[in-house]
Amino acid sequence: MTAADAGALDSDPFPLSALQHAVYCLRQATLIHIERAWADNRFTAEGHVLHAVADKGGSRKARGVRRVMALPLACKRLGFAGTADLVEFHPQPDGTETPYPVEYKRGKPKLHRADEVQLCAQALALEEMTGTPAPQGAIFYAETKRRVVVPFDAELRRLTEETATAFADVFSSGVTPPPTTRRERCRACSLKDICRPDAAARPAKAWRARMVARLSAEEPAP
Amino acid sequence: MKKLLNTVYVTTEGAALRKDSENLVAEVEGEEKARVPLHMLASIVVFGPIFLSPALVAACAEAGICITLLGRNGRFQARIEGPVSGNVLLRRAQYRASDRPEDIVRSLVVGKVSNQRAVLMRALRDYGGEMEGAVRDAIAVVVERLAHIMRRVELAGEDVDRLRGSEGEAANLYFSVFDHLVRSPDAEMRWTGRSRRPPLDPLNALLSFLYTLLTHDCRSACESVGLDPSVGFLHRDRPGRPSLALDLMEELRPVLVDRLALSLVNRRQLRTGDFDRSDSGAVLLTDEARRTVLTAWQERKKEERRHAFLEEKAPLGLVPFLQAQMLARHLRGDLDAYPPWFWK
């Protein structure tokens, strides 16, 4: 890959949704968002249906809280843009409003922090755009039908910024990173057959030379 | 493992294809002949005058099902395809590599020669005992020379013309003994050398038809991983020619096509009467024979083989896709070479 490829990409923001993939596996995020290799499995298909409901947009007020659906967001500092499923604006005693992003997810809370990073990135964008701190948000899990409150603490903010910086590098260089070293993640990955984590590490040229030596030495059975 | 989805081939003149909820329905004279769920399909191939409903075309484009229109005798006419899963970076890498194609060409030629050799070795093993001594020796000599060419290609310098020359040399040697692999008693079913556009004897007609089917699959494989099927390495670019699809075919031809053609003839599933000879000398398969070939082709694609590089089992029908994927991964820098597909 040369610098010539990078020029076309580096001025565009990368999609906010890439962060949830990037924190799980930088290569997965690259395959989806840069190589555009998309393997739908059951999980991703259900995600589409869920989002079709959330993406209708609009705004309404419930119990004094302003709720804005499908709100466009951008974070210039970290270079990403996207859409929040839902942002609530909670009224404060001093008359101001605190942004409170809410993300809809299929399934249930996970062990890795992909969902939290995606939500925290929305908060960082909201803070940059509104100038108001967003101390927490929530993820609504369809399977458990529960809201999980996510505090945007220093550690989550650091992880989110690191992930955004790492993916921005890949996004501007166009170079696909190697498979993750955390191979247990490959098992649950819908892109495994496209990524080919095992093949990616294998030297193909030496393999070909060995195969030629071996096969060309084989003789027909008498 | 990616699922091997089906290809529907429609050869009945005047048939009508339409969409009924999420199914493809084939009708002949108003009567329903077949019904297939769209999610089971990778592509639809129609031969000659077949009606396609606009709703079906739209649904296929949406679902990523490619429709290929061929003439009655299999000549390519058009493809209908939805938005390609485009990857401009991959295509640029492909174009750059096509200016320095040496090592990819080396892999393609090594794979092809090895598989031609494997076909001959398999014939010696399976029925060498029934051959005359001189015939057996002639094949054994070619097997030995192909081994020599393989090693030479692997070690050769960077000259693409010399690699292409080796490929031609191997093909001449291979086809020089091909007639010995034909075991049909039919006098017309002999191999007298390659002829095409038009094929002049039944075996050539059969090979040409099967190559058309393989080209279609290789072309779809290129498209589905985001490669440009028209920019090749072994085959020089020529407007209108799917050079990369033809490149991918080379290493698969001996196994997927040549062996299938031989077994159809040797098992006498196809005989002299299955071919029409026109006044110009051109030989074509009859409609009935094409159906026989298409069925055999579909069956052959389901056979599973171990992929030597990926070290996993895969149906033969998925091999074009896997090889296109390996090529894409090589072009994107994951693999230091394009790993050939070796048949054993």
XYZ file of C-alpha atoms in Angstrom:
566
model
C 0.000 0.000 0.000
C 1.380 3.426 -0.856
C 0.698 6.932 0.329
C -1.251 7.521 -2.886
C -4.112 5.436 -1.519
C -4.264 7.363 1.696
C -4.899 10.772 0.199
C -8.462 10.009 -0.810
C -9.420 8.858 2.663
C -7.724 10.966 5.281
C -9.956 14.018 5.113
C -13.188 12.058 5.612
C -14.444 11.170 9.068
C -14.590 7.457 9.742
C -17.918 5.925 10.792
C -18.602 5.976 14.516
C -19.985 2.456 14.251
C -16.482 1.232 13.341
C -15.347 1.797 16.930
C -17.366 -1.078 18.347
C -15.621 -3.341 15.830
C -12.217 -1.713 16.283
C -12.171 -2.245 20.039
C -13.001 -5.913 19.462
C -10.511 -6.398 16.627
C -8.835 -3.732 14.522
C -8.679 -6.067 11.533
C -12.388 -6.860 11.751
C -13.165 -3.140 11.688
C -10.916 -2.729 8.654
C -12.500 -5.619 6.770
C -15.960 -4.192 7.369
C -15.359 -0.480 6.960
C -12.439 -0.305 4.532
C -12.376 -3.543 2.566
C -16.190 -3.595 2.626
C -16.209 -7.339 3.039
C -19.386 -8.017 4.870
C -20.529 -11.405 6.082
C -24.018 -11.342 7.436
C -24.661 -13.913 10.058
C -27.683 -14.355 12.245
C -26.462 -11.784 14.760
C -25.849 -9.005 12.305
C -29.129 -9.674 10.492
C -31.089 -9.274 13.717
C -29.193 -6.073 14.379
C -30.488 -4.644 11.102
C -34.087 -5.321 12.068
C -33.656 -3.729 15.467
C -32.076 -0.639 13.987
C -34.751 -0.274 11.361
C -37.064 0.542 14.270
C -34.663 2.904 16.012
C -33.600 4.773 12.856
C -36.950 6.424 12.170
C -35.816 9.644 13.800
C -37.899 12.352 15.413
C -38.164 13.864 18.843
C -40.611 13.759 21.709
C -40.844 14.656 25.336
C -41.545 12.213 28.155
C -41.602 13.150 31.813
C -39.759 16.390 31.125
C -36.968 14.618 29.225
C -36.448 15.615 25.597
C -35.776 12.471 23.526
C -34.152 12.808 20.102
C -33.932 9.773 17.875
C -31.385 9.162 15.106
C -29.319 12.205 16.011
C -26.371 12.905 13.671
C -23.082 13.295 15.563
C -19.489 14.148 14.694
C -16.299 14.409 16.690
C -13.783 16.577 14.852
C -11.047 16.055 17.400
C -11.025 12.259 16.953
C -12.196 12.276 13.338
C -15.391 10.247 13.344
C -19.064 10.813 12.536
C -22.248 8.835 12.850
C -25.736 8.665 14.259
C -26.886 8.077 17.812
C -29.938 5.810 18.167
C -31.361 8.033 20.893
C -30.103 10.968 22.902
C -32.038 12.105 25.943
C -31.555 15.644 27.186
C -32.032 15.605 30.944
C -33.107 18.980 32.424
C -30.928 20.332 35.218
C -32.003 22.620 38.130
C -30.048 25.496 36.567
C -32.136 25.281 33.377
C -29.466 23.585 31.236
C -29.730 20.109 29.682
C -27.315 17.197 30.082
C -26.974 14.931 27.023
C -27.531 11.257 27.785
C -26.931 8.866 24.838
C -28.867 5.604 24.698
C -27.827 2.793 22.336
C -30.031 -0.158 21.349
C -28.310 -3.535 21.197
C -29.514 -6.975 20.317
C -28.602 -9.654 22.827
C -27.317 -9.036 26.300
C -24.425 -7.290 28.052
C -21.068 -8.652 26.856
C -17.748 -9.302 28.512
C -15.779 -7.088 26.138
C -16.331 -3.347 26.083
C -17.334 -2.813 22.432
C -20.816 -1.490 23.230
C -19.560 0.839 25.940
C -16.850 2.271 23.685
C -19.378 3.011 20.958
C -21.610 4.750 23.487
C -18.728 6.672 25.040
C -17.706 7.886 21.574
C -21.204 9.346 21.205
C -20.732 11.120 24.511
C -17.377 12.557 23.399
C -19.034 13.848 20.225
C -21.968 15.287 22.192
C -19.598 17.055 24.580
C -17.657 18.546 21.687
C -20.834 19.654 19.891
C -22.874 20.956 22.817
C -20.070 22.118 25.121
C -21.845 20.338 27.978
C -20.372 17.403 29.915
C -22.053 14.034 29.365
C -21.178 12.030 32.461
C -23.193 8.925 31.638
C -25.433 7.115 29.170
C -27.214 3.783 28.807
C -27.352 0.694 26.627
C -30.711 -0.990 26.134
C -30.323 -4.728 25.538
C -33.199 -6.303 23.570
C -32.712 -9.755 25.043
C -32.842 -8.692 28.693
C -35.078 -5.650 28.026
C -32.963 -3.737 30.526
C -31.131 -0.474 30.414
C -27.558 -0.733 31.622
C -26.257 2.610 32.843
C -22.723 3.333 31.618
C -20.667 5.952 33.479
C -18.129 7.606 31.215
C -15.202 7.298 33.590
C -11.588 8.133 32.860
C -10.700 4.567 31.897
C -13.539 4.167 29.368
C -12.725 7.568 27.872
C -9.074 6.555 27.527
C -9.986 3.242 25.846
C -12.362 5.042 23.482
C -9.783 7.644 22.500
C -7.084 5.014 21.984
C -9.388 2.936 19.816
C -10.416 5.967 17.780
C -6.792 6.979 17.243
C -5.763 3.449 16.230
C -8.613 3.114 13.756
C -8.040 6.600 12.348
C -4.474 5.498 11.512
C -5.726 2.419 9.680
C -8.461 4.428 7.979
C -6.005 6.948 6.587
C -3.315 4.428 5.608
C -5.709 1.886 4.062
C -3.466 -0.935 5.292
C -5.283 -3.940 6.742
C -3.748 -4.918 10.111
C -2.866 -8.526 10.983
C -5.378 -10.764 12.818
C -5.855 -10.176 16.526
C -3.586 -12.077 18.883
C -6.645 -12.734 21.064
C -7.671 -15.715 19.006
C -10.613 -16.650 21.234
C -12.344 -13.662 19.637
C -12.012 -15.186 16.163
C -14.346 -18.030 17.094
C -17.330 -15.728 17.601
C -16.487 -13.502 14.638
C -18.837 -13.474 11.636
C -15.969 -12.412 9.385
C -13.740 -15.366 10.169
C -14.129 -16.950 6.719
C -13.220 -13.676 5.050
C -10.432 -12.733 7.461
C -8.794 -16.172 7.428
C -6.752 -15.541 10.567
C -4.874 -18.834 10.216
C -3.918 -18.347 6.582
C -2.876 -14.735 7.080
C 0.041 -15.803 9.222
C 1.239 -18.575 6.898
C 4.158 -18.063 4.507
C 2.667 -18.897 1.105
C 5.794 -18.616 -0.999
C 7.768 -21.154 1.018
C 4.702 -23.401 1.081
C 4.454 -23.300 -2.712
C 8.142 -24.205 -3.089
C 7.704 -27.169 -0.717
C 4.592 -28.359 -2.554
C 6.337 -28.161 -5.939
C 9.286 -30.158 -4.601
C 7.017 -32.765 -3.063
C 4.448 -33.119 -5.858
C 6.954 -33.108 -8.709
C 8.866 -35.925 -7.001
C 5.754 -38.128 -6.869
C 5.768 -40.882 -9.422
C 2.809 -42.725 -10.898
C 2.157 -45.995 -9.138
C 3.448 -48.931 -11.228
C -17.091 -22.260 5.906
C -19.029 -20.250 3.381
C -22.039 -22.131 2.103
C -21.984 -23.429 -1.429
C -25.117 -21.816 -2.794
C -26.826 -23.131 -5.881
C -26.751 -21.938 -9.422
C -29.966 -22.404 -11.351
C -29.460 -23.147 -15.043
C -32.453 -22.631 -17.308
C -32.193 -24.102 -20.773
C -35.811 -24.553 -21.854
C -36.584 -22.118 -24.620
C -39.598 -19.934 -23.846
C -39.470 -20.629 -20.105
C -40.514 -17.779 -17.834
C -38.803 -16.960 -14.536
C -40.608 -14.880 -11.967
C -40.574 -14.062 -8.305
C -43.244 -15.382 -5.991
C -42.774 -13.980 -2.489
C -39.187 -15.045 -1.671
C -38.965 -17.752 -4.307
C -37.760 -18.107 -7.846
C -40.461 -19.811 -9.903
C -39.813 -21.298 -13.335
C -42.783 -21.762 -15.635
C -43.070 -23.415 -19.017
C -46.237 -22.690 -20.977
C -47.914 -21.351 -17.864
C -47.167 -24.433 -15.825
C -44.926 -24.246 -12.751
C -41.873 -26.483 -13.249
C -39.608 -25.459 -10.381
C -39.578 -23.318 -7.257
C -36.411 -22.390 -5.329
C -36.057 -20.067 -2.322
C -33.931 -17.068 -3.306
C -31.741 -17.338 -0.207
C -30.444 -20.683 -1.500
C -29.152 -19.102 -4.707
C -25.825 -17.626 -5.715
C -26.661 -17.111 -9.361
C -29.042 -17.796 -12.219
C -27.770 -18.725 -15.658
C -30.156 -18.672 -18.591
C -29.494 -20.026 -22.070
C -31.224 -18.322 -24.976
C -34.700 -16.813 -25.070
C -35.959 -16.988 -21.491
C -38.299 -14.454 -19.919
C -37.242 -12.750 -16.670
C -39.786 -10.741 -14.689
C -38.740 -7.248 -13.575
C -39.616 -8.135 -9.964
C -37.254 -11.118 -10.101
C -34.422 -9.018 -11.543
C -34.886 -6.430 -8.777
C -35.008 -9.066 -6.038
C -31.840 -10.737 -7.363
C -29.976 -7.436 -7.508
C -31.003 -6.730 -3.931
C -30.005 -10.176 -2.668
C -26.674 -10.236 -4.499
C -27.762 -12.980 -6.884
C -26.103 -12.548 -10.228
C -28.026 -13.300 -13.433
C -26.006 -14.364 -16.446
C -27.522 -14.401 -19.914
C -25.924 -16.784 -22.383
C -26.798 -17.534 -25.983
C -28.440 -20.862 -26.766
C -25.034 -22.464 -27.138
C -23.492 -20.917 -24.065
C -21.951 -17.821 -25.551
C -21.803 -14.975 -23.052
C -24.291 -12.154 -23.657
C -24.792 -10.140 -20.478
C -24.740 -10.139 -16.736
C -27.168 -8.457 -14.385
C -25.673 -7.646 -11.043
C -26.560 -5.451 -8.082
C -24.175 -2.990 -6.449
C -20.764 -4.685 -6.358
C -19.188 -4.962 -2.935
C -16.629 -2.522 -4.185
C -13.206 -2.189 -2.720
C -11.266 0.428 -4.560
C -8.071 -0.247 -2.598
C -8.122 -3.913 -3.591
C -8.696 -3.058 -7.231
C -5.859 -0.563 -7.242
C -3.579 -3.186 -5.714
C -4.729 -5.570 -8.449
C -3.949 -3.059 -11.207
C -0.524 -2.318 -9.734
C 0.258 -6.031 -9.425
C -0.842 -6.597 -13.032
C 2.112 -4.465 -14.105
C 4.452 -6.847 -12.257
C 2.573 -10.125 -12.559
C 5.532 -12.550 -12.413
C 4.979 -14.258 -9.108
C 1.199 -14.583 -9.462
C 1.696 -16.018 -12.946
C 4.214 -18.445 -11.479
C 1.629 -19.679 -8.971
C -1.050 -20.018 -11.644
C 1.221 -21.974 -13.985
C 2.612 -24.188 -11.223
C -0.955 -25.011 -10.140
C -2.110 -25.745 -13.659
C 0.837 -27.948 -14.624
C 0.645 -29.821 -11.335
C -3.053 -30.507 -11.839
C -2.598 -31.573 -15.468
C 0.062 -33.955 -14.256
C -2.197 -35.220 -11.491
C -4.923 -36.009 -14.052
C -2.482 -38.083 -16.097
C -1.115 -39.842 -13.021
C -4.612 -40.660 -11.881
C -5.390 -42.205 -15.284
C -2.250 -44.350 -15.078
C -3.166 -45.464 -11.603
C -6.818 -46.200 -12.361
C -6.523 -48.019 -15.677
C -2.862 -48.028 -16.638
C -2.963 -51.812 -16.350
C -5.393 -52.005 -19.278
C -3.251 -49.791 -21.505
C -0.757 -51.010 -24.061
C 2.820 -50.746 -22.867
C 3.698 -48.080 -25.441
C 0.723 -45.940 -24.421
C 1.551 -46.234 -20.745
C 5.135 -45.280 -21.463
C 4.055 -42.264 -23.542
C 1.930 -40.946 -20.680
C 4.700 -41.638 -18.158
C 7.137 -39.633 -20.268
C 4.749 -36.652 -20.296
C 4.237 -36.998 -16.538
C 7.993 -36.793 -16.087
C 8.357 -33.800 -18.395
C 5.538 -31.962 -16.646
C 7.351 -32.481 -13.327
C 10.423 -30.942 -14.913
C 8.418 -27.951 -16.181
C 6.854 -27.450 -12.746
C 10.238 -27.306 -11.044
C 11.611 -25.048 -13.750
C 8.668 -22.633 -13.394
C 9.064 -22.499 -9.628
C 12.755 -21.673 -9.959
C 12.564 -19.558 -13.113
C 13.468 -15.903 -13.327
C 11.067 -13.027 -13.639
C 10.277 -13.223 -17.326
C 6.493 -13.491 -17.771
C 6.776 -14.464 -21.428
C 8.919 -17.438 -20.465
C 6.372 -18.442 -17.808
C 3.611 -18.196 -20.408
C 5.786 -20.228 -22.770
C 6.128 -22.961 -20.146
C 2.376 -23.019 -19.731
C 1.930 -23.503 -23.476
C 4.595 -26.197 -23.568
C 2.888 -28.082 -20.741
C -0.515 -27.799 -22.449
C 0.889 -29.221 -25.705
C 2.446 -32.151 -23.861
C -0.705 -32.812 -21.853
C -3.022 -32.731 -24.847
C -0.595 -34.851 -26.895
C -1.542 -37.852 -24.738
C -5.118 -36.803 -23.933
C -6.564 -39.197 -26.509
C -5.127 -42.102 -24.506
C -7.441 -41.157 -21.646
C -10.527 -41.570 -23.842
C -11.923 -45.058 -23.355
C -15.158 -44.796 -25.280
C -15.492 -47.251 -28.182
C -17.272 -44.561 -30.265
C -15.094 -43.770 -33.251
C -16.188 -40.122 -33.174
C -15.234 -39.651 -29.547
C -11.543 -39.262 -30.181
C -9.194 -36.460 -29.316
C -7.458 -34.953 -32.305
C -6.410 -31.635 -30.809
C -8.059 -28.551 -29.476
C -10.527 -26.671 -31.650
C -12.845 -23.919 -30.563
C -14.983 -21.151 -32.015
C -16.396 -23.357 -33.260
C -15.491 -26.736 -31.751
C -15.123 -29.269 -34.560
C -15.625 -32.555 -32.751
C -17.744 -33.836 -29.841
C -14.981 -33.751 -27.213
C -14.113 -30.178 -28.059
C -17.788 -29.220 -27.993
C -18.064 -30.755 -24.544
C -14.909 -29.056 -23.233
C -15.994 -25.684 -24.607
C -19.375 -25.945 -22.943
C -17.822 -26.897 -19.584
C -15.236 -24.106 -19.837
C -18.124 -21.667 -20.283
C -19.680 -22.896 -17.054
C -16.366 -22.637 -15.203
C -15.737 -19.148 -16.586
C -19.084 -18.071 -15.202
C -18.211 -19.409 -11.743
C -14.721 -17.871 -11.751
C -16.087 -14.538 -12.853
C -18.654 -14.556 -10.064
C -15.904 -15.503 -7.609
C -13.820 -12.477 -8.662
C -16.808 -10.160 -8.326
C -17.833 -11.501 -4.956
C -14.458 -10.730 -3.353
C -14.267 -7.319 -5.040
C -11.670 -8.107 -7.736
C -11.989 -6.786 -11.268
C -12.542 -9.862 -13.456
C -11.231 -8.106 -16.557
C -7.673 -7.386 -15.372
C -5.567 -10.517 -15.442
C -2.006 -11.660 -14.865
C -1.417 -14.736 -16.997
C -3.923 -13.586 -19.617
C -3.136 -10.245 -21.172
C -5.830 -7.598 -20.949
C -8.116 -7.456 -23.936
C -11.349 -5.462 -24.070
C -14.320 -7.658 -23.344
C -12.242 -10.551 -22.051
C -12.620 -11.630 -18.417
C -8.853 -12.135 -18.099
C -8.735 -12.625 -14.346
C -11.593 -15.139 -14.460
C -9.634 -16.988 -17.162
C -6.506 -16.849 -14.963
C -8.336 -18.388 -12.022
C -9.723 -21.086 -14.308
C -6.355 -22.344 -15.455
C -5.442 -24.369 -12.402
C -9.014 -25.715 -12.114
C -9.550 -26.753 -15.725
C -7.740 -30.115 -15.634
C -9.700 -31.272 -12.593
C -13.099 -29.607 -12.844
C -13.508 -29.742 -16.621
C -11.165 -32.213 -18.318
C -11.763 -35.020 -15.864
C -15.519 -34.455 -15.915
C -15.567 -34.480 -19.723
C -13.588 -37.724 -19.755
C -15.818 -39.433 -17.243
C -18.994 -38.399 -19.110
C -17.560 -39.914 -22.288
C -15.890 -42.935 -20.699
C -19.005 -43.871 -18.758
C -20.902 -43.464 -22.027
C -23.260 -40.937 -20.485
C -22.579 -39.037 -23.696
C -22.394 -40.745 -27.069
C -22.152 -39.765 -30.684
C -25.897 -39.145 -30.866
C -25.667 -36.467 -28.177
C -23.990 -34.074 -30.581
C -25.306 -32.175 -33.589
C -23.000 -31.519 -36.488
C -23.838 -28.406 -38.492
C -23.099 -27.893 -42.186
C -20.064 -25.799 -41.313
C -18.549 -28.659 -39.360
C -19.228 -27.008 -36.023
C -20.283 -29.536 -33.391
C -22.763 -28.698 -30.635
C -24.350 -30.554 -27.761
C -28.016 -31.427 -28.154
C -30.460 -29.900 -25.661
C -30.822 -33.238 -23.926
C -27.041 -33.666 -23.668
C -26.629 -30.183 -22.181
C -29.020 -31.152 -19.420
C -26.932 -34.259 -18.735
C -23.776 -32.136 -18.572
C -25.349 -29.510 -16.307
C -26.538 -32.164 -13.867
C -23.094 -33.797 -13.806
C -21.477 -30.381 -13.346
C -23.685 -29.572 -10.361
C -22.904 -32.961 -8.823
C -19.168 -32.563 -9.366
C -19.227 -29.194 -7.600
C -20.582 -30.819 -4.455
C -17.627 -33.210 -4.119
C -15.455 -32.265 -1.209
C -11.690 -31.982 -1.299
C -9.100 -30.896 1.171
C -7.703 -27.481 0.340
C -3.945 -27.957 0.672
C -3.131 -24.411 1.759
C -6.144 -23.668 3.958
C -5.966 -27.174 5.400
C -9.707 -27.614 5.438
C -12.279 -29.478 3.394
C -14.245 -27.581 0.794
C -16.637 -28.551 -2.003
C -15.065 -28.187 -5.460
C -17.700 -25.606 -6.349
C -16.332 -23.280 -3.706
C -12.724 -23.503 -4.893
C -12.986 -20.595 -7.393
C -14.278 -18.427 -4.556
C -11.537 -19.561 -2.151
C -8.828 -18.944 -4.737
C -10.224 -15.487 -5.511
C -10.179 -14.810 -1.794
C -6.554 -15.987 -1.483
C -5.613 -13.754 -4.396
C -7.338 -10.783 -2.757
C -5.536 -11.463 0.527
C -2.226 -11.664 -1.332
C -2.903 -8.388 -3.145
C -3.798 -6.704 0.138
C -0.513 -7.804 1.654
C -1.670 -10.603 3.982
C 0.061 -13.398 2.069
C 3.524 -13.222 0.535
C 2.358 -15.212 -2.517
C -0.807 -16.456 -4.186
C -1.091 -20.072 -3.033
C -2.027 -22.325 -5.988
C -4.793 -24.879 -5.725
C -3.180 -28.298 -5.862
C -5.388 -31.277 -6.595
C -4.249 -34.568 -5.182
